[in-house]
Coordinates of C-alpha atoms in Angstrom, one line a residue:
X1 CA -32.8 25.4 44.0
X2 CA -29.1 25.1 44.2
X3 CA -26.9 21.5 43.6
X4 CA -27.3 20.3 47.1
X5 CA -31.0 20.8 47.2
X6 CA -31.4 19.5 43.7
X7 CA -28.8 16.3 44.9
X8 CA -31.2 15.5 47.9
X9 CA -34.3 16.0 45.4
X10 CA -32.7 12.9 42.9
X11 CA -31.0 11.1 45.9
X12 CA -27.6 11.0 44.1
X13 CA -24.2 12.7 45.2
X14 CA -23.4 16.4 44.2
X15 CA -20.0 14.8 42.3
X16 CA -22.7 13.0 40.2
X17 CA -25.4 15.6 39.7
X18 CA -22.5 18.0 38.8
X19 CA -20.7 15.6 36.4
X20 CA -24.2 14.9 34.9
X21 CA -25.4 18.4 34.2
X22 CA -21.5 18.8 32.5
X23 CA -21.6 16.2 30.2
X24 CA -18.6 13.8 32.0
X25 CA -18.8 10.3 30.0
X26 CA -18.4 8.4 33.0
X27 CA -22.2 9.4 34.5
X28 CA -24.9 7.2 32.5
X29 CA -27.2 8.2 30.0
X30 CA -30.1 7.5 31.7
X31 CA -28.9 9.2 35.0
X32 CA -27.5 12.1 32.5
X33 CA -31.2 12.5 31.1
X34 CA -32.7 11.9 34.6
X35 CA -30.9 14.9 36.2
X36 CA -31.6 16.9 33.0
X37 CA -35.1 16.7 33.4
X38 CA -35.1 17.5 37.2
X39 CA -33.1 20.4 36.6
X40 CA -35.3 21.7 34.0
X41 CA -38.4 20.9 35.7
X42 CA -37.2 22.8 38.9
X43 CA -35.3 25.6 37.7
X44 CA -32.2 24.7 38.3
X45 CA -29.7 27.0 37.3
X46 CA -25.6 26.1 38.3
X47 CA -23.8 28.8 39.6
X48 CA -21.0 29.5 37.0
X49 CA -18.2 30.5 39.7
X50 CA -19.3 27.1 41.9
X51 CA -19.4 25.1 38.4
X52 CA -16.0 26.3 37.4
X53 CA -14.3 25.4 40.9
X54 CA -16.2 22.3 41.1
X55 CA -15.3 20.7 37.1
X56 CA -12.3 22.9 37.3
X57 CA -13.5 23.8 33.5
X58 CA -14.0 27.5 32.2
X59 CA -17.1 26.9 30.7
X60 CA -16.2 28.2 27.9
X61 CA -15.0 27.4 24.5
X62 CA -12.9 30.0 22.4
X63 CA -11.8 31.6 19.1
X64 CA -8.9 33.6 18.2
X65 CA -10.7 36.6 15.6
X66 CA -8.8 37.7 13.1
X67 CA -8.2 41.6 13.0
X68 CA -6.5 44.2 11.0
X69 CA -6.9 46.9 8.2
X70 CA -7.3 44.6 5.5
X71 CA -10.0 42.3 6.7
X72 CA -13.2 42.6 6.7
X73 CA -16.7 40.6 9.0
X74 CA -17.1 37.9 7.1
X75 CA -20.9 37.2 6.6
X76 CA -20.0 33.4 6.5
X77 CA -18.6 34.0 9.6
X78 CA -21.5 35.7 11.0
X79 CA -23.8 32.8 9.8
X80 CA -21.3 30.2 11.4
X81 CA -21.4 31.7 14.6
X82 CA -25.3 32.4 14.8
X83 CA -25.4 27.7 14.9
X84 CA -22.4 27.7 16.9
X85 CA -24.1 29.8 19.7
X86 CA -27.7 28.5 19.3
X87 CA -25.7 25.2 20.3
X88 CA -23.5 26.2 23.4
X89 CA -27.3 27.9 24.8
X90 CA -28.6 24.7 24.5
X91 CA -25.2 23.1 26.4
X92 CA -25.1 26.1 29.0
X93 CA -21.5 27.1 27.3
X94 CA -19.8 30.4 27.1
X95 CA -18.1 31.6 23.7
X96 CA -14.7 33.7 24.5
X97 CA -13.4 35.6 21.0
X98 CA -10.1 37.0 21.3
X99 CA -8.6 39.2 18.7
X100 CA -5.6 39.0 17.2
X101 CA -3.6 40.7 14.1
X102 CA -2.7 37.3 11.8
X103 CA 0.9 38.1 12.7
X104 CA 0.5 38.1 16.8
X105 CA -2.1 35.2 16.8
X106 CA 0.6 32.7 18.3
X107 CA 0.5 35.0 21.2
X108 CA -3.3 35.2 21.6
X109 CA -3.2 31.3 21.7
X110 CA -0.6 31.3 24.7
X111 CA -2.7 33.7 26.2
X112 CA -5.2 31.7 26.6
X113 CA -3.5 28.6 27.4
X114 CA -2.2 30.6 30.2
X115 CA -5.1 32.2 31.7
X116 CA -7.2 28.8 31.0
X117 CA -9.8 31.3 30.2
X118 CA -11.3 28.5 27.6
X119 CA -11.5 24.4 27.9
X120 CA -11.1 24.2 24.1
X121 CA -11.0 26.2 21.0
X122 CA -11.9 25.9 17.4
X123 CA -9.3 26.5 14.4
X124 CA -11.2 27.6 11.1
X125 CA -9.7 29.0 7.8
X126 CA -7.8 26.4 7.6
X127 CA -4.3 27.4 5.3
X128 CA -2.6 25.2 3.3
X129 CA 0.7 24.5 5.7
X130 CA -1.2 25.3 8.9
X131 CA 1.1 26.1 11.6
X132 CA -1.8 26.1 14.6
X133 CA -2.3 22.8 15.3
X134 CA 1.2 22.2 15.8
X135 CA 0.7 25.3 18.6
X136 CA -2.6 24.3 19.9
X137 CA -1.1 20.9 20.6
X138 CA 2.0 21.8 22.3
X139 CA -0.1 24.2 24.6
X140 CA -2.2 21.3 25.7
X141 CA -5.7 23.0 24.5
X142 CA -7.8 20.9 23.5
X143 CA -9.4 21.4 19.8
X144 CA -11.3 21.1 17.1
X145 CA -11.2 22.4 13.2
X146 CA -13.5 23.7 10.7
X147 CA -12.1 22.8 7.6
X148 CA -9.1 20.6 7.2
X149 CA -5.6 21.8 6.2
X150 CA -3.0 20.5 3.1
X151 CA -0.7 19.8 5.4
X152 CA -0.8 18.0 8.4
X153 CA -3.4 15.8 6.4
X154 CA -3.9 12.9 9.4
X155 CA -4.3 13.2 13.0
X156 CA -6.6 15.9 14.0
X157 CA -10.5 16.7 14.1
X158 CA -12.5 18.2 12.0
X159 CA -16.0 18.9 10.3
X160 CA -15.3 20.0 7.0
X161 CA -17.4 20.2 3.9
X162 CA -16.6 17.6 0.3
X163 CA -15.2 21.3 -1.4
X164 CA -13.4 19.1 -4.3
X165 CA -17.0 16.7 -4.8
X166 CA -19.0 20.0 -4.9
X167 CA -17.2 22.1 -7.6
X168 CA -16.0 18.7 -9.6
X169 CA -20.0 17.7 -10.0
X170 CA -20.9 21.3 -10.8
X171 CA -18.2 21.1 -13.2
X172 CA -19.2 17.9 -14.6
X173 CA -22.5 19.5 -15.7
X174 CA -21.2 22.7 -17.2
X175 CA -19.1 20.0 -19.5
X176 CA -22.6 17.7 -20.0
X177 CA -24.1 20.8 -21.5
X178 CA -21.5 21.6 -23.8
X179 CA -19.5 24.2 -22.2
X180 CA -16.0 24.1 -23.3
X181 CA -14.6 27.5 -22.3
X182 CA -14.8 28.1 -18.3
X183 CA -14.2 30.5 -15.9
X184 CA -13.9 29.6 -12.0
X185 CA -13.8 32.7 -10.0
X186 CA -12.5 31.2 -7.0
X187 CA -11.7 32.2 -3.6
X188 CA -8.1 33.0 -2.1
X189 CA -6.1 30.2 -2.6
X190 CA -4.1 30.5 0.2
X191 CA -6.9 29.0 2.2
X192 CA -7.4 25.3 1.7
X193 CA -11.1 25.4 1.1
X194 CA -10.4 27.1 -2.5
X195 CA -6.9 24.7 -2.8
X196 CA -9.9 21.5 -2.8
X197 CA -12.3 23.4 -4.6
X198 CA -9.9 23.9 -8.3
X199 CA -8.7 20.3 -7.6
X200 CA -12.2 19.3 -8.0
X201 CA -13.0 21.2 -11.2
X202 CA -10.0 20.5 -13.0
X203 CA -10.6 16.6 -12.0
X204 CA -13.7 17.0 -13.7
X205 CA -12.2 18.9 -16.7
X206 CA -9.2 15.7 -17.1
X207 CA -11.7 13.8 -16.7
X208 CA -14.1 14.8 -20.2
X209 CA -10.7 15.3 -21.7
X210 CA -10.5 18.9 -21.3
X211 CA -7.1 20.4 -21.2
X212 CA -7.1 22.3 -17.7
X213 CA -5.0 25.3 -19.4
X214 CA -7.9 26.3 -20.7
X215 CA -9.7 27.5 -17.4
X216 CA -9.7 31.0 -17.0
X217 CA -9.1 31.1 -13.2
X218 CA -9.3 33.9 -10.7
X219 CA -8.6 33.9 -7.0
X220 CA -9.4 36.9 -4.9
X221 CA -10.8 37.0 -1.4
X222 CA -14.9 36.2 -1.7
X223 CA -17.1 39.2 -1.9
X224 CA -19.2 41.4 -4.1
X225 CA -16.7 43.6 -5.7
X226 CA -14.1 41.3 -6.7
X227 CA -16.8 39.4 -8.2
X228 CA -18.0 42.6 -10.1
X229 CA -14.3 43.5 -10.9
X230 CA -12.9 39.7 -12.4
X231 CA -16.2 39.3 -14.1
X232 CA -15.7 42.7 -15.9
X233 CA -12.2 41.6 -17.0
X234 CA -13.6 38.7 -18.4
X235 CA -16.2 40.0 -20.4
X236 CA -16.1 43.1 -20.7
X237 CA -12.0 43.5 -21.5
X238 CA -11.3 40.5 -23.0
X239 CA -11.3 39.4 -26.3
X240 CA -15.0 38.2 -27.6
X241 CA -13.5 34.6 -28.7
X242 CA -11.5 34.5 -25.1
X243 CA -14.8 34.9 -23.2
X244 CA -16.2 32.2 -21.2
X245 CA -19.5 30.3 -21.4
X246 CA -20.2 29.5 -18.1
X247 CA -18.5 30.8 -14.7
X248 CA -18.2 28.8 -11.4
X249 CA -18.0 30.9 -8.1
X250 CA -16.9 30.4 -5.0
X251 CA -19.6 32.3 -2.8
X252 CA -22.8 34.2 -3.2
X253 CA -21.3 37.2 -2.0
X254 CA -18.5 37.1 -5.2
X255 CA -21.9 36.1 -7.8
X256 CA -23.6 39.7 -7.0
X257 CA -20.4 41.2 -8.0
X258 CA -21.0 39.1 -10.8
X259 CA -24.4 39.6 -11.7
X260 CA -24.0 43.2 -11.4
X261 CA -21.3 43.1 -14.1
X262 CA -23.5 40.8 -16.6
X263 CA -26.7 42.4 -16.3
X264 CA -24.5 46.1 -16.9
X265 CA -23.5 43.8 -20.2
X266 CA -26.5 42.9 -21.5
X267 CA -25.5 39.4 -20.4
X268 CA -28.3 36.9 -20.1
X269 CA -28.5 34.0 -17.8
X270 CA -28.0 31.2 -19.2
X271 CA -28.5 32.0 -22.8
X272 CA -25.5 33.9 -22.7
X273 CA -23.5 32.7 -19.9
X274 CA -24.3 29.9 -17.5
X275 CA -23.4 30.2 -13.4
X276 CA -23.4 27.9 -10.6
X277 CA -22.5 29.5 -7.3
X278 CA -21.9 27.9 -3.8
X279 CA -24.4 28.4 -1.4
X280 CA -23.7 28.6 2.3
X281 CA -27.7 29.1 3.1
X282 CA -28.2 32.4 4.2
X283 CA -31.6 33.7 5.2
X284 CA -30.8 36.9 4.2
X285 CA -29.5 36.1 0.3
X286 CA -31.5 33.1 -1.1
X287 CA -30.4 31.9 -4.8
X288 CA -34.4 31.8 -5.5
X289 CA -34.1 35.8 -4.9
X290 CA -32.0 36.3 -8.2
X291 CA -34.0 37.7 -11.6
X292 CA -32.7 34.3 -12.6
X293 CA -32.6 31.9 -9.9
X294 CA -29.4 30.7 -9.2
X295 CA -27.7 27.0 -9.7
X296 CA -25.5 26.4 -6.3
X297 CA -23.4 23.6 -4.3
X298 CA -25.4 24.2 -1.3
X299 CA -24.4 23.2 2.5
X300 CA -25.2 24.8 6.0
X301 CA -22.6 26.6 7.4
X302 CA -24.9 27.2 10.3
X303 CA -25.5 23.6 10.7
X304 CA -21.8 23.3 10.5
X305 CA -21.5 26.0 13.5
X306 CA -23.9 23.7 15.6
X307 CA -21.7 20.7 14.7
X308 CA -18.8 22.3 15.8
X309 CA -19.6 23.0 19.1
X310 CA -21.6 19.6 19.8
X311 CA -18.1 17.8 19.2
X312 CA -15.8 20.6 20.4
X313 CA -17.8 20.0 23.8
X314 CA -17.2 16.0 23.8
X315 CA -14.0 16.6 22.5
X316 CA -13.4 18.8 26.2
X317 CA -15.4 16.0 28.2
X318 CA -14.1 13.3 26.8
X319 CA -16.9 11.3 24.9
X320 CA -15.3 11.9 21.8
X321 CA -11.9 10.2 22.5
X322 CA -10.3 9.7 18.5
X323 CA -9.9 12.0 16.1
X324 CA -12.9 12.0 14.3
X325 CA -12.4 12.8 10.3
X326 CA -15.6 14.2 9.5
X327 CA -16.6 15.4 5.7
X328 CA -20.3 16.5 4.6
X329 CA -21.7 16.0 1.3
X330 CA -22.6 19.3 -0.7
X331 CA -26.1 19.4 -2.5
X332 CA -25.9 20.5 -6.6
X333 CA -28.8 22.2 -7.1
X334 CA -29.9 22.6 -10.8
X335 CA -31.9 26.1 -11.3
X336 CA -32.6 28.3 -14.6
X337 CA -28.8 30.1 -14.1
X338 CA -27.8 27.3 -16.3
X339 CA -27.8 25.6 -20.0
X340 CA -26.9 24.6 -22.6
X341 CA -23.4 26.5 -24.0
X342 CA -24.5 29.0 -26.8
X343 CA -25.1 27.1 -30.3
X344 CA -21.8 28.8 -31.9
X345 CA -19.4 28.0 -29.1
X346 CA -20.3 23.6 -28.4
X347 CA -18.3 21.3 -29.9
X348 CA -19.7 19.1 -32.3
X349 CA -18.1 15.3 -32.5
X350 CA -19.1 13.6 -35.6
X351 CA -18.1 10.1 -36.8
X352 CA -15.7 10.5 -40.2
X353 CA -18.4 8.9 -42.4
X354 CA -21.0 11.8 -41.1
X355 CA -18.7 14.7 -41.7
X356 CA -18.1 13.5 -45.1
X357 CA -21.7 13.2 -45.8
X358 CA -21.9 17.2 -44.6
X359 CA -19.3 18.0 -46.9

């Protein structure tokens, strides 16, 4: 069945069918859903070259992939994409990556605005002075981020997790159970994710009282052997009184790194040293898995991937008109990778008249 046969079928114009079937606010939603359902119940499938001359759209939505020697496929990434395409299936819509080294990626972006190859593209790993919406904008592309930047603060989309909430509530309870010395092995902090993310843990920290000189903080890009390495610097090198009672991390990939190192210690979870992780819900590495299951700040970055594409799409037809601010809470999840801080390292606050009774 092609659009003119399918346009007889539902006795409405071919402009209308077509708008319809591509998601232009202007077509109702009960004549959206009613050409949906004909489509689907005949087999209708539009002819991408006929579509493309007809919306004058590329079908397509895109992403500038970073390259180079020194980075590496990020799982999160991997995970990310797997919602985001399960989502454009669903809305018949193409994915274009382009690849670009970091230091050429202003050209891959007039590359595309050029060749129109894309109706919209998404921005994610978001930096802290981030120099690509300005570009995006001037090239007239339309957009949507994944994470929000330092700077510009106002004025663009995005879906973005609560990164600062998270890791200042999983602080909160390291400081409820006594911990006083704390590690936060965090990731590169030229990203604005990881920026949010200390804020939040050394909010909580001010907030019990804590002086915030005394976290032990590490940033280093997230995976397993940087988590192995910091972790072995902190309790393996340094000195006994100097080593933390509980660590916070940044990603399950950096907490197998630091696993590895405590259970190569003779380390115990949490009688030794209590963990909380975030947990980005992989299939593949479940925080139940651990020999001691593992306390996390959970959220969906597939879910997120899904989301992304749902509004990047009404962002390119035009039912999302505003720039939509849009932050997730983040689950704590309380599992046996945490406890009380060790007997010998809590501090003990006792009214004067008790600690002269001790005495």
């Amino acid at each position: 069945m092609n659009l003119k046969q399918l346009s007889a079928l539902l006795d409405l114009s071919q402009t209308t069918v077509s708008r319809a079937l591509n998601g232009y606010p202007e077509v109702s939603e009960a004549t959206r859903r009613r050409v949906l359902e004909a489509a689907h119940r005949h087999g209708y499938k539009p002819n991408s070259n006929a579509r493309k001359l007809a919306t004058g759209r590329a079908g397509s939505i895109g992403y500038v992939l970073p390259v180079g020697r020194n980075i590496d496929l990020d799982p999160h990434f991997v995970e990310f994409l797997s919602g985001l395409g399960e989502h454009a299936l669903s809305r018949e819509i193409d994915l274009s990556l382009t690849p670009a080294p970091y230091e050429r990626e202003s050209e891959a972006y007039h590359r595309i605005a050029a060749s129109r190859s894309v109706d919209g593209v998404y921005l994610s790993s978001m930096r802290n002075d981030e120099q690509r919406i300005a570009l995006v904008r001037e090239l007239g592309i339309p957009f949507l981020a994944h994470g929000r930047a330092l700077k510009p603060e106002n004025g663009y989309a995005f879906v973005d997790i609560d990164n600062e909430g998270a890791f200042h509530d999983a602080t909160r309870l390291l400081l409820q159970l006594g911990h006083q010395r704390l590690a936060f092995i965090n990731g590169d902090t030229d990203f604005s994710f990881a920026v949010h993310r200390l804020d939040g843990v050394r909010r909580a920290m001010a907030d019990r009282g804590l002086p915030v000189a005394k976290l032990q903080h590490h940033s280093a890009a997230m995976n397993e052997e940087n988590g192995y390495r910091i972790a072995n610097m902190l309790f393996r090198d340094a000195d006994p009184a100097m080593r933390p009672t509980a660590v916070l991390s940044a990603s399950m990939f950096t907490t197998l790194g630091i696993v590895r190192a405590l259970n190569q210690l003779g380390l115990k979870m949490p009688d030794d040293v209590s963990v909380i992780t975030h947990d980005d819900v992989f299939p593949f590495l479940k925080p139940e898995s651990f020999s001691v299951p593992l306390s996390t700040t959970r959220s969906s970055i597939r879910a997120a991937g899904a989301r992304i594409c749902e509004r990047l799409v009404d962002i390119i037809s035009g039912a999302e008109r505003e720039p939509v601010q849009e932050i997730w809470p983040v689950e704590l999840i309380v599992r046996a990778s945490t406890g009380p801080a060790p007997a010998e390292h809590r501090m003990v606050r006792r009214r004067p008249a008790e600690a002269a009774a001790a005495e």
